[in-house]
Amino acid sequence: MTGTSARTLAFDGRMGASGDMILAALLDAGADPDALEAVTEELDLEYRLEETTKCGISTTAVDVFLTDGDEGTPEGARDGDEQDDSDFDRGDGTDDQSHGHGSEGDHHHRHEHDHGHDHGHDGVRAEGHGPHRSYLEVRDIVERMALPDPVERDALAIFELLGEAEASVHGEALEDIHFHEVGADDAIADVVGAAALVHDLDVDRVVTTPLATGGGATSMSHGEYPVPTPAVVEIAERADWSLRGGPVDAELLTPTGAAILGHYAEGVESLPPLEVDGSGYGAGGYDLDPHPNVLRVLVGDGSGEGGLVKDAIAVLETNLDDATPEVLGGLQETLADAGARDVSILPATMKKSRPGHLVKVICKPADRERVARRLAEETGTLGIRDSGASHRWIAERAFETVELDLDGETYAVTVKVARDADGDVYDVSAEYDDARDVARASGVAVRDVIRRAEAAAESESWRT
């Protein structure tokens, strides 16, 4: 028995990643450039795409240009130099892989002009120019954009991951962090643009092979630091994927690229089985012959080996001995709004034999701080444990409808269908609320409605 598999976006991390490389690769793989309009409508900038070549591979390069004139160069920027994106004072966020792409001519996915505003080839490159902002100011800008809810949620989570990394490096609170390069217009364009393009590709799963960091050292305002830079290391600690040194002595993985993949991607050791229907190459700025400095992405239907899907998670826990039933009853909804995937509340015996509750919350790693904050605010707990769980194994889930004939009347019941990675159905369960409503209308016992609905599902065409 076979079924549909998860649509998968796979990143090949052997040459690292940066924000602009991710944008370029996604566009080259077929994402619609119109998805970027929300960014260009809010900020005075445009995306420019060009076709270039890296070690004989035709690839796409993306650059971001200001459209309202030169905003001035921030203190510390170096004219004509490829700024590294690991300077603490600049927020560990410049995407220096964006420099150095060269050939003229628009890419076939770009059609015939720049996206956003059409100003020919005039304008100032956004990197190293424009305003620098605090983490809270960046949040406000993203929330003002007319973004679909999933895109806004992902973009905010990526910036929160960047902010947490910066806060950890500097020993500051997240709300006190002031981004420099990573809060400028081009970094916002990279992060929000990547979220919009991933959403446009409509994938069920994102994976990446181990991400190359490069090697050597890079200069920052506080001295020279080895690659990978501190912010990248902080993000990697929170992510599901692994790092790999080399293959050259250059900085290949930027904090912006790491944060985007840290939010989206599950780590895999090699590319999973895919029925590929799209691919793209995003150009990095360095020429690193004989290594083609490109980020490759593949898009297609995953055909695993019949197992479940690995899903990166964090598990938060707290003990409560004074929470009211009303507060406990509302936690599912309030924590889900903050990003929780599942909430369990278990009876427990506390110190001095007091009755209490254990609250366990599953969320994505990038959402853990926001969820923990909401849990503390809602319950008044003084401490929340991070259990250190890294992933869970989950089924592909879908909802289907079956029809039941009961005493001459036809009723619809929703059933939840669980599939493995090959799309094979291994469990079907009727939704209780639907079964209850049918039972009330028909006079048939609820458990009998559930049994009949699950039996009816056995003959449905979507099972095969």
mmCIF file with all atom_site columns, N, CA, C and O in Angstrom, residues 21 42 58 60 117 152 162 167 246 252 254 328 339 344:
data_model
loop_
_atom_site.group_PDB
_atom_site.id
_atom_site.type_symbol
_atom_site.label_atom_id
_atom_site.label_alt_id
_atom_site.label_comp_id
_atom_site.label_asym_id
_atom_site.label_entity_id
_atom_site.label_seq_id
_atom_site.pdbx_PDB_ins_code
_atom_site.Cartn_x
_atom_site.Cartn_y
_atom_site.Cartn_z
_atom_site.occupancy
_atom_site.B_iso_or_equiv
_atom_site.pdbx_formal_charge
_atom_site.auth_seq_id
_atom_site.auth_comp_id
_atom_site.auth_asym_id
_atom_site.auth_atom_id
_atom_site.pdbx_PDB_model_num
ATOM 1  N N  . MET A 1 21  ? 22.259 33.892 0.006   1.00 0.00 ? 21  MET A N  1
ATOM 2  C CA . MET A 1 21  ? 22.381 32.618 -0.707  1.00 0.00 ? 21  MET A CA 1
ATOM 3  C C  . MET A 1 21  ? 21.092 31.807 -0.592  1.00 0.00 ? 21  MET A C  1
ATOM 4  O O  . MET A 1 21  ? 20.654 31.161 -1.553  1.00 0.00 ? 21  MET A O  1
ATOM 5  N N  . GLU A 1 42  ? 7.118  47.832 2.472   1.00 0.00 ? 42  GLU A N  1
ATOM 6  C CA . GLU A 1 42  ? 7.331  48.404 3.800   1.00 0.00 ? 42  GLU A CA 1
ATOM 7  C C  . GLU A 1 42  ? 8.664  49.133 3.905   1.00 0.00 ? 42  GLU A C  1
ATOM 8  O O  . GLU A 1 42  ? 8.766  50.161 4.587   1.00 0.00 ? 42  GLU A O  1
ATOM 9  N N  . SER A 1 58  ? 25.902 27.394 -13.400 1.00 0.00 ? 58  SER A N  1
ATOM 10 C CA . SER A 1 58  ? 25.044 28.555 -13.549 1.00 0.00 ? 58  SER A CA 1
ATOM 11 C C  . SER A 1 58  ? 24.215 28.713 -12.285 1.00 0.00 ? 58  SER A C  1
ATOM 12 O O  . SER A 1 58  ? 23.530 27.782 -11.843 1.00 0.00 ? 58  SER A O  1
ATOM 13 N N  . THR A 1 60  ? 22.235 31.693 -9.301  1.00 0.00 ? 60  THR A N  1
ATOM 14 C CA . THR A 1 60  ? 21.586 32.980 -9.103  1.00 0.00 ? 60  THR A CA 1
ATOM 15 C C  . THR A 1 60  ? 22.214 33.697 -7.916  1.00 0.00 ? 60  THR A C  1
ATOM 16 O O  . THR A 1 60  ? 22.524 33.076 -6.906  1.00 0.00 ? 60  THR A O  1
ATOM 17 N N  . HIS A 1 117 ? 11.051 47.951 -6.852  1.00 0.00 ? 117 HIS A N  1
ATOM 18 C CA . HIS A 1 117 ? 11.047 49.205 -7.581  1.00 0.00 ? 117 HIS A CA 1
ATOM 19 C C  . HIS A 1 117 ? 11.984 49.080 -8.770  1.00 0.00 ? 117 HIS A C  1
ATOM 20 O O  . HIS A 1 117 ? 13.054 48.519 -8.680  1.00 0.00 ? 117 HIS A O  1
ATOM 21 N N  . GLU A 1 152 ? 4.851  35.667 9.026   1.00 0.00 ? 152 GLU A N  1
ATOM 22 C CA . GLU A 1 152 ? 5.189  36.564 10.133  1.00 0.00 ? 152 GLU A CA 1
ATOM 23 C C  . GLU A 1 152 ? 5.702  35.781 11.329  1.00 0.00 ? 152 GLU A C  1
ATOM 24 O O  . GLU A 1 152 ? 6.708  36.156 11.944  1.00 0.00 ? 152 GLU A O  1
ATOM 25 N N  . LEU A 1 162 ? 18.172 34.872 16.464  1.00 0.00 ? 162 LEU A N  1
ATOM 26 C CA . LEU A 1 162 ? 19.337 35.749 16.336  1.00 0.00 ? 162 LEU A CA 1
ATOM 27 C C  . LEU A 1 162 ? 19.537 36.575 17.608  1.00 0.00 ? 162 LEU A C  1
ATOM 28 O O  . LEU A 1 162 ? 20.656 36.732 18.099  1.00 0.00 ? 162 LEU A O  1
ATOM 29 N N  . ALA A 1 167 ? 22.213 37.894 22.705  1.00 0.00 ? 167 ALA A N  1
ATOM 30 C CA . ALA A 1 167 ? 22.067 38.106 24.144  1.00 0.00 ? 167 ALA A CA 1
ATOM 31 C C  . ALA A 1 167 ? 23.000 37.183 24.919  1.00 0.00 ? 167 ALA A C  1
ATOM 32 O O  . ALA A 1 167 ? 23.611 37.587 25.913  1.00 0.00 ? 167 ALA A O  1
ATOM 33 N N  . GLY A 1 246 ? 35.747 23.601 7.455   1.00 0.00 ? 246 GLY A N  1
ATOM 34 C CA . GLY A 1 246 ? 36.214 23.613 6.073   1.00 0.00 ? 246 GLY A CA 1
ATOM 35 C C  . GLY A 1 246 ? 35.093 23.900 5.101   1.00 0.00 ? 246 GLY A C  1
ATOM 36 O O  . GLY A 1 246 ? 34.043 24.365 5.483   1.00 0.00 ? 246 GLY A O  1
ATOM 37 N N  . LEU A 1 252 ? 32.141 30.785 5.950   1.00 0.00 ? 252 LEU A N  1
ATOM 38 C CA . LEU A 1 252 ? 31.112 30.343 5.012   1.00 0.00 ? 252 LEU A CA 1
ATOM 39 C C  . LEU A 1 252 ? 29.703 30.398 5.593   1.00 0.00 ? 252 LEU A C  1
ATOM 40 O O  . LEU A 1 252 ? 28.750 30.586 4.832   1.00 0.00 ? 252 LEU A O  1
ATOM 41 N N  . THR A 1 254 ? 27.075 32.290 7.876   1.00 0.00 ? 254 THR A N  1
ATOM 42 C CA . THR A 1 254 ? 26.810 33.539 8.565   1.00 0.00 ? 254 THR A CA 1
ATOM 43 C C  . THR A 1 254 ? 25.715 33.342 9.616   1.00 0.00 ? 254 THR A C  1
ATOM 44 O O  . THR A 1 254 ? 24.900 32.426 9.515   1.00 0.00 ? 254 THR A O  1
ATOM 45 N N  . LEU A 1 328 ? -5.504 26.545 34.512  1.00 0.00 ? 328 LEU A N  1
ATOM 46 C CA . LEU A 1 328 ? -5.060 25.295 33.887  1.00 0.00 ? 328 LEU A CA 1
ATOM 47 C C  . LEU A 1 328 ? -5.882 24.991 32.647  1.00 0.00 ? 328 LEU A C  1
ATOM 48 O O  . LEU A 1 328 ? -5.347 24.537 31.628  1.00 0.00 ? 328 LEU A O  1
ATOM 49 N N  . GLY A 1 339 ? 3.173  29.536 20.464  1.00 0.00 ? 339 GLY A N  1
ATOM 50 C CA . GLY A 1 339 ? 3.986  28.624 19.664  1.00 0.00 ? 339 GLY A CA 1
ATOM 51 C C  . GLY A 1 339 ? 4.034  27.200 20.156  1.00 0.00 ? 339 GLY A C  1
ATOM 52 O O  . GLY A 1 339 ? 4.716  26.364 19.558  1.00 0.00 ? 339 GLY A O  1
ATOM 53 N N  . SER A 1 344 ? 0.507  19.187 28.070  1.00 0.00 ? 344 SER A N  1
ATOM 54 C CA . SER A 1 344 ? -0.031 18.133 28.924  1.00 0.00 ? 344 SER A CA 1
ATOM 55 C C  . SER A 1 344 ? 0.002  18.607 30.372  1.00 0.00 ? 344 SER A C  1
ATOM 56 O O  . SER A 1 344 ? 0.982  19.219 30.811  1.00 0.00 ? 344 SER A O  1
#
